[in-house]
Amino acid sequence: MDVNQAVWLLLVTAIVLANIPFILSNRLFIFLKVPEKSIWINLAEWFLYFIVTGLFAYLLENKSMGHVAQQGWEFYTITFFMFIIFAFPGFIYRYNLKQFIQKNNA
C-alpha cells in the first residue's frame, strides 16, 4: 500500500468512526444494543473511536513508510479538532435533525 492509499483509507475511516456514535443512537460500540444513549456516553464512545483512529493511523504510517515520525502536541491538537469536525454531520443529525424530522412527521 502506498502513502496516498493509506491517507485516503485513514480519512474515510476517521469520518466513519467519528459519526458512528451519533448515527447509531441505540447501539454502543456498534455491537451492544442499548435503549438510548446520553450525550455523555456518545462523547465517551466518540473519544474511544478517536483513540482507535490514532492507533490505526500509527499502524498505517508504520506499514506504508516503514517508520513513524515524531510529533509534537500541535499535531495531536489538530487531529483532535479535525475529528470533531468530522463528527459534525452525525452530531447535527442526532441532536437537531432527528428531532425536527420526528416532530414534523407527528
PDB file of N, CA and C in Angstrom:
ATOM      1  N   MET A   1       0.856  -1.174   0.000  1.00  0.00           N
ATOM      2  CA  MET A   1       0.000   0.000   0.000  1.00  0.00           C
ATOM      3  C   MET A   1       0.897   1.230   0.000  1.00  0.00           C
ATOM      4  N   ASP A   2       0.645   2.127  -0.939  1.00  0.00           N
ATOM      5  CA  ASP A   2       1.440   3.342  -0.972  1.00  0.00           C
ATOM      6  C   ASP A   2       0.846   4.393  -0.041  1.00  0.00           C
ATOM      7  N   VAL A   3       1.541   5.510   0.085  1.00  0.00           N
ATOM      8  CA  VAL A   3       1.162   6.540   1.056  1.00  0.00           C
ATOM      9  C   VAL A   3      -0.173   7.186   0.703  1.00  0.00           C
ATOM     10  N   ASN A   4      -0.448   7.422  -0.584  1.00  0.00           N
ATOM     11  CA  ASN A   4      -1.722   8.040  -0.977  1.00  0.00           C
ATOM     12  C   ASN A   4      -2.913   7.169  -0.609  1.00  0.00           C
ATOM     13  N   GLN A   5      -2.804   5.884  -0.859  1.00  0.00           N
ATOM     14  CA  GLN A   5      -3.888   4.976  -0.487  1.00  0.00           C
ATOM     15  C   GLN A   5      -4.073   4.949   1.025  1.00  0.00           C
ATOM     16  N   ALA A   6      -2.979   4.967   1.773  1.00  0.00           N
ATOM     17  CA  ALA A   6      -3.062   4.963   3.232  1.00  0.00           C
ATOM     18  C   ALA A   6      -3.751   6.217   3.756  1.00  0.00           C
ATOM     19  N   VAL A   7      -3.445   7.359   3.158  1.00  0.00           N
ATOM     20  CA  VAL A   7      -4.069   8.616   3.592  1.00  0.00           C
ATOM     21  C   VAL A   7      -5.571   8.590   3.328  1.00  0.00           C
ATOM     22  N   TRP A   8      -5.973   8.148   2.148  1.00  0.00           N
ATOM     23  CA  TRP A   8      -7.402   8.101   1.830  1.00  0.00           C
ATOM     24  C   TRP A   8      -8.133   7.091   2.711  1.00  0.00           C
ATOM     25  N   LEU A   9      -7.510   5.951   2.962  1.00  0.00           N
ATOM     26  CA  LEU A   9      -8.112   4.954   3.845  1.00  0.00           C
ATOM     27  C   LEU A   9      -8.278   5.524   5.254  1.00  0.00           C
ATOM     28  N   LEU A  10      -7.279   6.239   5.726  1.00  0.00           N
ATOM     29  CA  LEU A  10      -7.361   6.841   7.055  1.00  0.00           C
ATOM     30  C   LEU A  10      -8.440   7.910   7.132  1.00  0.00           C
ATOM     31  N   LEU A  11      -8.552   8.752   6.119  1.00  0.00           N
ATOM     32  CA  LEU A  11      -9.583   9.798   6.126  1.00  0.00           C
ATOM     33  C   LEU A  11     -10.989   9.210   6.122  1.00  0.00           C
ATOM     34  N   VAL A  12     -11.218   8.227   5.280  1.00  0.00           N
ATOM     35  CA  VAL A  12     -12.549   7.598   5.226  1.00  0.00           C
ATOM     36  C   VAL A  12     -12.854   6.910   6.552  1.00  0.00           C
ATOM     37  N   THR A  13     -11.883   6.215   7.101  1.00  0.00           N
ATOM     38  CA  THR A  13     -12.078   5.547   8.393  1.00  0.00           C
ATOM     39  C   THR A  13     -12.377   6.558   9.492  1.00  0.00           C
ATOM     40  N   ALA A  14     -11.652   7.669   9.508  1.00  0.00           N
ATOM     41  CA  ALA A  14     -11.872   8.695  10.535  1.00  0.00           C
ATOM     42  C   ALA A  14     -13.262   9.312  10.424  1.00  0.00           C
ATOM     43  N   ILE A  15     -13.707   9.595   9.207  1.00  0.00           N
ATOM     44  CA  ILE A  15     -15.031  10.185   9.028  1.00  0.00           C
ATOM     45  C   ILE A  15     -16.122   9.219   9.468  1.00  0.00           C
ATOM     46  N   VAL A  16     -15.984   7.963   9.120  1.00  0.00           N
ATOM     47  CA  VAL A  16     -16.989   6.966   9.512  1.00  0.00           C
ATOM     48  C   VAL A  16     -16.996   6.780  11.025  1.00  0.00           C
ATOM     49  N   LEU A  17     -15.816   6.591  11.632  1.00  0.00           N
ATOM     50  CA  LEU A  17     -15.759   6.360  13.077  1.00  0.00           C
ATOM     51  C   LEU A  17     -16.184   7.589  13.881  1.00  0.00           C
ATOM     52  N   ALA A  18     -15.964   8.774  13.366  1.00  0.00           N
ATOM     53  CA  ALA A  18     -16.379   9.980  14.089  1.00  0.00           C
ATOM     54  C   ALA A  18     -17.892  10.114  14.142  1.00  0.00           C
ATOM     55  N   ASN A  19     -18.601   9.553  13.168  1.00  0.00           N
ATOM     56  CA  ASN A  19     -20.051   9.701  13.111  1.00  0.00           C
ATOM     57  C   ASN A  19     -20.824   8.526  13.694  1.00  0.00           C
ATOM     58  N   ILE A  20     -20.192   7.391  13.884  1.00  0.00           N
ATOM     59  CA  ILE A  20     -20.900   6.200  14.370  1.00  0.00           C
ATOM     60  C   ILE A  20     -21.614   6.421  15.706  1.00  0.00           C
ATOM     61  N   PRO A  21     -21.006   7.047  16.710  1.00  0.00           N
ATOM     62  CA  PRO A  21     -21.724   7.189  17.985  1.00  0.00           C
ATOM     63  C   PRO A  21     -23.021   7.976  17.871  1.00  0.00           C
ATOM     64  N   PHE A  22     -23.098   8.886  16.936  1.00  0.00           N
ATOM     65  CA  PHE A  22     -24.272   9.741  16.813  1.00  0.00           C
ATOM     66  C   PHE A  22     -25.319   9.160  15.866  1.00  0.00           C
ATOM     67  N   ILE A  23     -24.896   8.437  14.862  1.00  0.00           N
ATOM     68  CA  ILE A  23     -25.841   7.838  13.914  1.00  0.00           C
ATOM     69  C   ILE A  23     -26.532   6.623  14.539  1.00  0.00           C
ATOM     70  N   LEU A  24     -25.759   5.782  15.206  1.00  0.00           N
ATOM     71  CA  LEU A  24     -26.323   4.588  15.847  1.00  0.00           C
ATOM     72  C   LEU A  24     -26.688   4.926  17.283  1.00  0.00           C
ATOM     73  N   SER A  25     -27.832   5.541  17.472  1.00  0.00           N
ATOM     74  CA  SER A  25     -28.213   6.029  18.793  1.00  0.00           C
ATOM     75  C   SER A  25     -28.693   4.929  19.733  1.00  0.00           C
ATOM     76  N   ASN A  26     -28.937   3.718  19.217  1.00  0.00           N
ATOM     77  CA  ASN A  26     -29.367   2.622  20.093  1.00  0.00           C
ATOM     78  C   ASN A  26     -28.328   1.501  20.165  1.00  0.00           C
ATOM     79  N   ARG A  27     -27.096   1.779  19.740  1.00  0.00           N
ATOM     80  CA  ARG A  27     -26.014   0.800  19.789  1.00  0.00           C
ATOM     81  C   ARG A  27     -24.802   1.422  20.475  1.00  0.00           C
ATOM     82  N   LEU A  28     -24.163   0.646  21.318  1.00  0.00           N
ATOM     83  CA  LEU A  28     -22.952   1.072  21.992  1.00  0.00           C
ATOM     84  C   LEU A  28     -21.790   0.283  21.419  1.00  0.00           C
ATOM     85  N   PHE A  29     -20.817   0.957  20.860  1.00  0.00           N
ATOM     86  CA  PHE A  29     -19.661   0.337  20.199  1.00  0.00           C
ATOM     87  C   PHE A  29     -20.094  -0.647  19.119  1.00  0.00           C
ATOM     88  N   ILE A  30     -21.087  -0.298  18.386  1.00  0.00           N
ATOM     89  CA  ILE A  30     -21.662  -0.994  17.235  1.00  0.00           C
ATOM     90  C   ILE A  30     -22.356  -2.300  17.616  1.00  0.00           C
ATOM     91  N   PHE A  31     -21.877  -3.027  18.609  1.00  0.00           N
ATOM     92  CA  PHE A  31     -22.371  -4.365  18.891  1.00  0.00           C
ATOM     93  C   PHE A  31     -23.392  -4.447  20.021  1.00  0.00           C
ATOM     94  N   LEU A  32     -23.272  -3.625  21.040  1.00  0.00           N
ATOM     95  CA  LEU A  32     -24.146  -3.720  22.209  1.00  0.00           C
ATOM     96  C   LEU A  32     -25.404  -2.890  22.006  1.00  0.00           C
ATOM     97  N   LYS A  33     -26.553  -3.533  22.149  1.00  0.00           N
ATOM     98  CA  LYS A  33     -27.821  -2.831  21.980  1.00  0.00           C
ATOM     99  C   LYS A  33     -28.234  -2.220  23.315  1.00  0.00           C
ATOM    100  N   VAL A  34     -28.527  -0.919  23.293  1.00  0.00           N
ATOM    101  CA  VAL A  34     -28.973  -0.194  24.487  1.00  0.00           C
ATOM    102  C   VAL A  34     -30.247   0.571  24.134  1.00  0.00           C
ATOM    103  N   PRO A  35     -31.098   0.886  25.123  1.00  0.00           N
ATOM    104  CA  PRO A  35     -32.345   1.597  24.803  1.00  0.00           C
ATOM    105  C   PRO A  35     -32.102   2.995  24.245  1.00  0.00           C
ATOM    106  N   GLU A  36     -31.291   3.802  24.910  1.00  0.00           N
ATOM    107  CA  GLU A  36     -30.999   5.172  24.455  1.00  0.00           C
ATOM    108  C   GLU A  36     -29.698   5.600  25.114  1.00  0.00           C
ATOM    109  N   LYS A  37     -28.862   6.287  24.359  1.00  0.00           N
ATOM    110  CA  LYS A  37     -27.577   6.750  24.883  1.00  0.00           C
ATOM    111  C   LYS A  37     -27.674   8.230  25.200  1.00  0.00           C
ATOM    112  N   SER A  38     -27.057   8.617  26.316  1.00  0.00           N
ATOM    113  CA  SER A  38     -26.994  10.037  26.654  1.00  0.00           C
ATOM    114  C   SER A  38     -25.854  10.683  25.871  1.00  0.00           C
ATOM    115  N   ILE A  39     -25.805  11.992  25.928  1.00  0.00           N
ATOM    116  CA  ILE A  39     -24.746  12.701  25.212  1.00  0.00           C
ATOM    117  C   ILE A  39     -23.381  12.355  25.788  1.00  0.00           C
ATOM    118  N   TRP A  40     -23.297  12.084  27.091  1.00  0.00           N
ATOM    119  CA  TRP A  40     -22.013  11.758  27.711  1.00  0.00           C
ATOM    120  C   TRP A  40     -21.500  10.400  27.244  1.00  0.00           C
ATOM    121  N   ILE A  41     -22.395   9.466  27.085  1.00  0.00           N
ATOM    122  CA  ILE A  41     -21.991   8.157  26.560  1.00  0.00           C
ATOM    123  C   ILE A  41     -21.568   8.294  25.102  1.00  0.00           C
ATOM    124  N   ASN A  42     -22.295   9.106  24.333  1.00  0.00           N
ATOM    125  CA  ASN A  42     -21.904   9.364  22.945  1.00  0.00           C
ATOM    126  C   ASN A  42     -20.514   9.979  22.871  1.00  0.00           C
ATOM    127  N   LEU A  43     -20.230  10.942  23.724  1.00  0.00           N
ATOM    128  CA  LEU A  43     -18.924  11.603  23.699  1.00  0.00           C
ATOM    129  C   LEU A  43     -17.811  10.664  24.149  1.00  0.00           C
ATOM    130  N   ALA A  44     -18.085   9.820  25.143  1.00  0.00           N
ATOM    131  CA  ALA A  44     -17.082   8.838  25.575  1.00  0.00           C
ATOM    132  C   ALA A  44     -16.793   7.832  24.454  1.00  0.00           C
ATOM    133  N   GLU A  45     -17.844   7.379  23.800  1.00  0.00           N
ATOM    134  CA  GLU A  45     -17.676   6.455  22.674  1.00  0.00           C
ATOM    135  C   GLU A  45     -16.925   7.140  21.534  1.00  0.00           C
ATOM    136  N   TRP A  46     -17.260   8.399  21.268  1.00  0.00           N
ATOM    137  CA  TRP A  46     -16.579   9.158  20.226  1.00  0.00           C
ATOM    138  C   TRP A  46     -15.095   9.294  20.536  1.00  0.00           C
ATOM    139  N   PHE A  47     -14.757   9.579  21.796  1.00  0.00           N
ATOM    140  CA  PHE A  47     -13.353   9.727  22.178  1.00  0.00           C
ATOM    141  C   PHE A  47     -12.604   8.402  22.043  1.00  0.00           C
ATOM    142  N   LEU A  48     -13.250   7.296  22.366  1.00  0.00           N
ATOM    143  CA  LEU A  48     -12.613   5.993  22.178  1.00  0.00           C
ATOM    144  C   LEU A  48     -12.357   5.724  20.700  1.00  0.00           C
ATOM    145  N   TYR A  49     -13.293   6.107  19.836  1.00  0.00           N
ATOM    146  CA  TYR A  49     -13.079   5.962  18.396  1.00  0.00           C
ATOM    147  C   TYR A  49     -11.949   6.872  17.917  1.00  0.00           C
ATOM    148  N   PHE A  50     -11.786   8.026  18.556  1.00  0.00           N
ATOM    149  CA  PHE A  50     -10.657   8.904  18.237  1.00  0.00           C
ATOM    150  C   PHE A  50      -9.333   8.207  18.539  1.00  0.00           C
ATOM    151  N   ILE A  51      -9.252   7.542  19.676  1.00  0.00           N
ATOM    152  CA  ILE A  51      -8.041   6.813  20.049  1.00  0.00           C
ATOM    153  C   ILE A  51      -7.810   5.644  19.094  1.00  0.00           C
ATOM    154  N   VAL A  52      -8.879   4.923  18.734  1.00  0.00           N
ATOM    155  CA  VAL A  52      -8.757   3.811  17.784  1.00  0.00           C
ATOM    156  C   VAL A  52      -8.262   4.326  16.428  1.00  0.00           C
ATOM    157  N   THR A  53      -8.770   5.458  15.986  1.00  0.00           N
ATOM    158  CA  THR A  53      -8.312   6.046  14.729  1.00  0.00           C
ATOM    159  C   THR A  53      -6.837   6.424  14.809  1.00  0.00           C
ATOM    160  N   GLY A  54      -6.405   6.947  15.934  1.00  0.00           N
ATOM    161  CA  GLY A  54      -4.991   7.277  16.119  1.00  0.00           C
ATOM    162  C   GLY A  54      -4.096   6.052  16.063  1.00  0.00           C
ATOM    163  N   LEU A  55      -4.535   4.966  16.689  1.00  0.00           N
ATOM    164  CA  LEU A  55      -3.767   3.715  16.625  1.00  0.00           C
ATOM    165  C   LEU A  55      -3.726   3.173  15.204  1.00  0.00           C
ATOM    166  N   PHE A  56      -4.845   3.265  14.510  1.00  0.00           N
ATOM    167  CA  PHE A  56      -4.900   2.828  13.115  1.00  0.00           C
ATOM    168  C   PHE A  56      -3.966   3.679  12.247  1.00  0.00           C
ATOM    169  N   ALA A  57      -3.928   4.987  12.498  1.00  0.00           N
ATOM    170  CA  ALA A  57      -3.033   5.876  11.751  1.00  0.00           C
ATOM    171  C   ALA A  57      -1.575   5.527  12.026  1.00  0.00           C
ATOM    172  N   TYR A  58      -1.261   5.228  13.278  1.00  0.00           N
ATOM    173  CA  TYR A  58       0.099   4.827  13.641  1.00  0.00           C
ATOM    174  C   TYR A  58       0.505   3.564  12.886  1.00  0.00           C
ATOM    175  N   LEU A  59      -0.369   2.572  12.865  1.00  0.00           N
ATOM    176  CA  LEU A  59      -0.071   1.321  12.158  1.00  0.00           C
ATOM    177  C   LEU A  59       0.051   1.534  10.653  1.00  0.00           C
ATOM    178  N   LEU A  60      -0.831   2.355  10.091  1.00  0.00           N
ATOM    179  CA  LEU A  60      -0.752   2.632   8.649  1.00  0.00           C
ATOM    180  C   LEU A  60       0.546   3.345   8.289  1.00  0.00           C
ATOM    181  N   GLU A  61       0.938   4.318   9.101  1.00  0.00           N
ATOM    182  CA  GLU A  61       2.169   5.044   8.813  1.00  0.00           C
ATOM    183  C   GLU A  61       3.379   4.123   8.916  1.00  0.00           C
ATOM    184  N   ASN A  62       3.365   3.257   9.909  1.00  0.00           N
ATOM    185  CA  ASN A  62       4.463   2.317  10.073  1.00  0.00           C
ATOM    186  C   ASN A  62       4.540   1.346   8.900  1.00  0.00           C
ATOM    187  N   LYS A  63       3.380   0.885   8.423  1.00  0.00           N
ATOM    188  CA  LYS A  63       3.362  -0.072   7.322  1.00  0.00           C
ATOM    189  C   LYS A  63       3.695   0.583   5.986  1.00  0.00           C
ATOM    190  N   SER A  64       3.165   1.765   5.723  1.00  0.00           N
ATOM    191  CA  SER A  64       3.359   2.373   4.404  1.00  0.00           C
ATOM    192  C   SER A  64       4.716   3.071   4.265  1.00  0.00           C
ATOM    193  N   MET A  65       5.256   3.615   5.375  1.00  0.00           N
ATOM    194  CA  MET A  65       6.522   4.352   5.279  1.00  0.00           C
ATOM    195  C   MET A  65       7.692   3.615   5.923  1.00  0.00           C
ATOM    196  N   GLY A  66       7.401   2.651   6.769  1.00  0.00           N
ATOM    197  CA  GLY A  66       8.475   1.908   7.420  1.00  0.00           C
ATOM    198  C   GLY A  66       8.930   2.498   8.742  1.00  0.00           C
ATOM    199  N   HIS A  67       8.493   3.697   9.063  1.00  0.00           N
ATOM    200  CA  HIS A  67       8.813   4.333  10.337  1.00  0.00           C
ATOM    201  C   HIS A  67       7.700   5.326  10.678  1.00  0.00           C
ATOM    202  N   VAL A  68       7.669   5.728  11.930  1.00  0.00           N
ATOM    203  CA  VAL A  68       6.665   6.694  12.389  1.00  0.00           C
ATOM    204  C   VAL A  68       7.392   7.968  12.797  1.00  0.00           C
ATOM    205  N   ALA A  69       6.988   9.085  12.213  1.00  0.00           N
ATOM    206  CA  ALA A  69       7.617  10.379  12.503  1.00  0.00           C
ATOM    207  C   ALA A  69       7.221  10.862  13.896  1.00  0.00           C
ATOM    208  N   GLN A  70       8.141  11.521  14.565  1.00  0.00           N
ATOM    209  CA  GLN A  70       7.859  12.110  15.865  1.00  0.00           C
ATOM    210  C   GLN A  70       6.923  13.298  15.682  1.00  0.00           C
ATOM    211  N   GLN A  71       5.968  13.454  16.590  1.00  0.00           N
ATOM    212  CA  GLN A  71       5.005  14.546  16.514  1.00  0.00           C
ATOM    213  C   GLN A  71       4.966  15.282  17.845  1.00  0.00           C
ATOM    214  N   GLY A  72       4.688  16.569  17.776  1.00  0.00           N
ATOM    215  CA  GLY A  72       4.545  17.385  18.979  1.00  0.00           C
ATOM    216  C   GLY A  72       3.083  17.517  19.363  1.00  0.00           C
ATOM    217  N   TRP A  73       2.827  18.314  20.385  1.00  0.00           N
ATOM    218  CA  TRP A  73       1.466  18.470  20.881  1.00  0.00           C
ATOM    219  C   TRP A  73       0.567  19.134  19.840  1.00  0.00           C
ATOM    220  N   GLU A  74       1.136  19.947  18.963  1.00  0.00           N
ATOM    221  CA  GLU A  74       0.346  20.632  17.945  1.00  0.00           C
ATOM    222  C   GLU A  74      -0.341  19.636  17.012  1.00  0.00           C
ATOM    223  N   PHE A  75       0.379  18.592  16.653  1.00  0.00           N
ATOM    224  CA  PHE A  75      -0.182  17.564  15.770  1.00  0.00           C
ATOM    225  C   PHE A  75      -1.405  16.907  16.407  1.00  0.00           C
ATOM    226  N   TYR A  76      -1.284  16.540  17.673  1.00  0.00           N
ATOM    227  CA  TYR A  76      -2.390  15.856  18.351  1.00  0.00           C
ATOM    228  C   TYR A  76      -3.581  16.792  18.567  1.00  0.00           C
ATOM    229  N   THR A  77      -3.322  18.057  18.811  1.00  0.00           N
ATOM    230  CA  THR A  77      -4.404  19.023  18.951  1.00  0.00           C
ATOM    231  C   THR A  77      -5.154  19.192  17.633  1.00  0.00           C
ATOM    232  N   ILE A  78      -4.424  19.299  16.538  1.00  0.00           N
ATOM    233  CA  ILE A  78      -5.053  19.451  15.227  1.00  0.00           C
ATOM    234  C   ILE A  78      -5.851  18.213  14.856  1.00  0.00           C
ATOM    235  N   THR A  79      -5.309  17.020  15.114  1.00  0.00           N
ATOM    236  CA  THR A  79      -6.065  15.799  14.777  1.00  0.00           C
ATOM    237  C   THR A  79      -7.317  15.681  15.638  1.00  0.00           C
ATOM    238  N   PHE A  80      -7.237  16.107  16.903  1.00  0.00           N
ATOM    239  CA  PHE A  80      -8.415  16.086  17.771  1.00  0.00           C
ATOM    240  C   PHE A  80      -9.521  16.983  17.210  1.00  0.00           C
ATOM    241  N   PHE A  81      -9.156  18.201  16.811  1.00  0.00           N
ATOM    242  CA  PHE A  81     -10.160  19.118  16.283  1.00  0.00           C
ATOM    243  C   PHE A  81     -10.656  18.704  14.895  1.00  0.00           C
ATOM    244  N   MET A  82      -9.799  18.054  14.105  1.00  0.00           N
ATOM    245  CA  MET A  82     -10.273  17.507  12.824  1.00  0.00           C
ATOM    246  C   MET A  82     -11.306  16.414  13.066  1.00  0.00           C
ATOM    247  N   PHE A  83     -11.080  15.592  14.092  1.00  0.00           N
ATOM    248  CA  PHE A  83     -12.038  14.534  14.416  1.00  0.00           C
ATOM    249  C   PHE A  83     -13.358  15.135  14.883  1.00  0.00           C
ATOM    250  N   ILE A  84     -13.299  16.256  15.588  1.00  0.00           N
ATOM    251  CA  ILE A  84     -14.524  16.970  15.980  1.00  0.00           C
ATOM    252  C   ILE A  84     -15.262  17.440  14.729  1.00  0.00           C
ATOM    253  N   ILE A  85     -14.543  18.008  13.780  1.00  0.00           N
ATOM    254  CA  ILE A  85     -15.169  18.485  12.546  1.00  0.00           C
ATOM    255  C   ILE A  85     -15.764  17.324  11.753  1.00  0.00           C
ATOM    256  N   PHE A  86     -15.062  16.195  11.718  1.00  0.00           N
ATOM    257  CA  PHE A  86     -15.593  15.022  11.017  1.00  0.00           C
ATOM    258  C   PHE A  86     -16.890  14.534  11.654  1.00  0.00           C
ATOM    259  N   ALA A  87     -17.045  14.712  12.969  1.00  0.00           N
ATOM    260  CA  ALA A  87     -18.233  14.234  13.675  1.00  0.00           C
ATOM    261  C   ALA A  87     -19.419  15.183  13.564  1.00  0.00           C
ATOM    262  N   PHE A  88     -19.228  16.351  13.004  1.00  0.00           N
ATOM    263  CA  PHE A  88     -20.292  17.357  12.950  1.00  0.00           C
ATOM    264  C   PHE A  88     -21.564  16.875  12.252  1.00  0.00           C
ATOM    265  N   PRO A  89     -21.506  16.208  11.085  1.00  0.00           N
ATOM    266  CA  PRO A  89     -22.756  15.757  10.450  1.00  0.00           C
ATOM    267  C   PRO A  89     -23.554  14.782  11.314  1.00  0.00           C
ATOM    268  N   GLY A  90     -22.881  13.839  11.951  1.00  0.00           N
ATOM    269  CA  GLY A  90     -23.586  12.892  12.814  1.00  0.00           C
ATOM    270  C   GLY A  90     -24.174  13.561  14.037  1.00  0.00           C
ATOM    271  N   PHE A  91     -23.456  14.511  14.622  1.00  0.00           N
ATOM    272  CA  PHE A  91     -23.943  15.236  15.791  1.00  0.00           C
ATOM    273  C   PHE A  91     -25.189  16.039  15.445  1.00  0.00           C
ATOM    274  N   ILE A  92     -25.147  16.745  14.324  1.00  0.00           N
ATOM    275  CA  ILE A  92     -26.305  17.533  13.896  1.00  0.00           C
ATOM    276  C   ILE A  92     -27.492  16.619  13.622  1.00  0.00           C
ATOM    277  N   TYR A  93     -27.252  15.485  12.976  1.00  0.00           N
ATOM    278  CA  TYR A  93     -28.344  14.543  12.710  1.00  0.00           C
ATOM    279  C   TYR A  93     -28.959  14.061  14.020  1.00  0.00           C
ATOM    280  N   ARG A  94     -28.131  13.665  14.973  1.00  0.00           N
ATOM    281  CA  ARG A  94     -28.627  13.066  16.218  1.00  0.00           C
ATOM    282  C   ARG A  94     -29.354  14.071  17.099  1.00  0.00           C
ATOM    283  N   TYR A  95     -28.810  15.262  17.255  1.00  0.00           N
ATOM    284  CA  TYR A  95     -29.356  16.191  18.240  1.00  0.00           C
ATOM    285  C   TYR A  95     -30.207  17.312  17.663  1.00  0.00           C
ATOM    286  N   ASN A  96     -30.200  17.517  16.366  1.00  0.00           N
ATOM    287  CA  ASN A  96     -31.036  18.563  15.778  1.00  0.00           C
ATOM    288  C   ASN A  96     -32.000  18.004  14.739  1.00  0.00           C
ATOM    289  N   LEU A  97     -31.473  17.378  13.724  1.00  0.00           N
ATOM    290  CA  LEU A  97     -32.277  16.961  12.582  1.00  0.00           C
ATOM    291  C   LEU A  97     -33.245  15.830  12.918  1.00  0.00           C
ATOM    292  N   LYS A  98     -32.814  14.868  13.738  1.00  0.00           N
ATOM    293  CA  LYS A  98     -33.670  13.733  14.067  1.00  0.00           C
ATOM    294  C   LYS A  98     -34.941  14.188  14.802  1.00  0.00           C
ATOM    295  N   GLN A  99     -34.797  15.096  15.773  1.00  0.00           N
ATOM    296  CA  GLN A  99     -35.975  15.610  16.493  1.00  0.00           C
ATOM    297  C   GLN A  99     -36.851  16.447  15.567  1.00  0.00           C
ATOM    298  N   PHE A 100     -36.250  17.202  14.675  1.00  0.00           N
ATOM    299  CA  PHE A 100     -37.011  18.012  13.722  1.00  0.00           C
ATOM    300  C   PHE A 100     -37.838  17.133  12.796  1.00  0.00           C
ATOM    301  N   ILE A 101     -37.244  16.057  12.297  1.00  0.00           N
ATOM    302  CA  ILE A 101     -37.955  15.127  11.407  1.00  0.00           C
ATOM    303  C   ILE A 101     -39.080  14.445  12.148  1.00  0.00           C
ATOM    304  N   GLN A 102     -38.822  13.975  13.378  1.00  0.00           N
ATOM    305  CA  GLN A 102     -39.856  13.302  14.155  1.00  0.00           C
ATOM    306  C   GLN A 102     -40.993  14.258  14.510  1.00  0.00           C
ATOM    307  N   LYS A 103     -40.681  15.514  14.795  1.00  0.00           N
ATOM    308  CA  LYS A 103     -41.695  16.496  15.149  1.00  0.00           C
ATOM    309  C   LYS A 103     -42.583  16.819  13.936  1.00  0.00           C
ATOM    310  N   ASN A 104     -42.006  16.901  12.751  1.00  0.00           N
ATOM    311  CA  ASN A 104     -42.785  17.205  11.568  1.00  0.00           C
ATOM    312  C   ASN A 104     -43.601  16.012  11.058  1.00  0.00           C
ATOM    313  N   ASN A 105     -43.167  14.801  11.371  1.00  0.00           N
ATOM    314  CA  ASN A 105     -43.933  13.601  10.962  1.00  0.00           C
ATOM    315  C   ASN A 105     -45.085  13.313  11.899  1.00  0.00           C
ATOM    316  N   ALA A 106     -45.031  13.848  13.099  1.00  0.00           N
ATOM    317  CA  ALA A 106     -46.097  13.583  14.071  1.00  0.00           C
ATOM    318  C   ALA A 106     -47.312  14.443  13.870  1.00  0.00           C
TER     319      ALA A 106
END
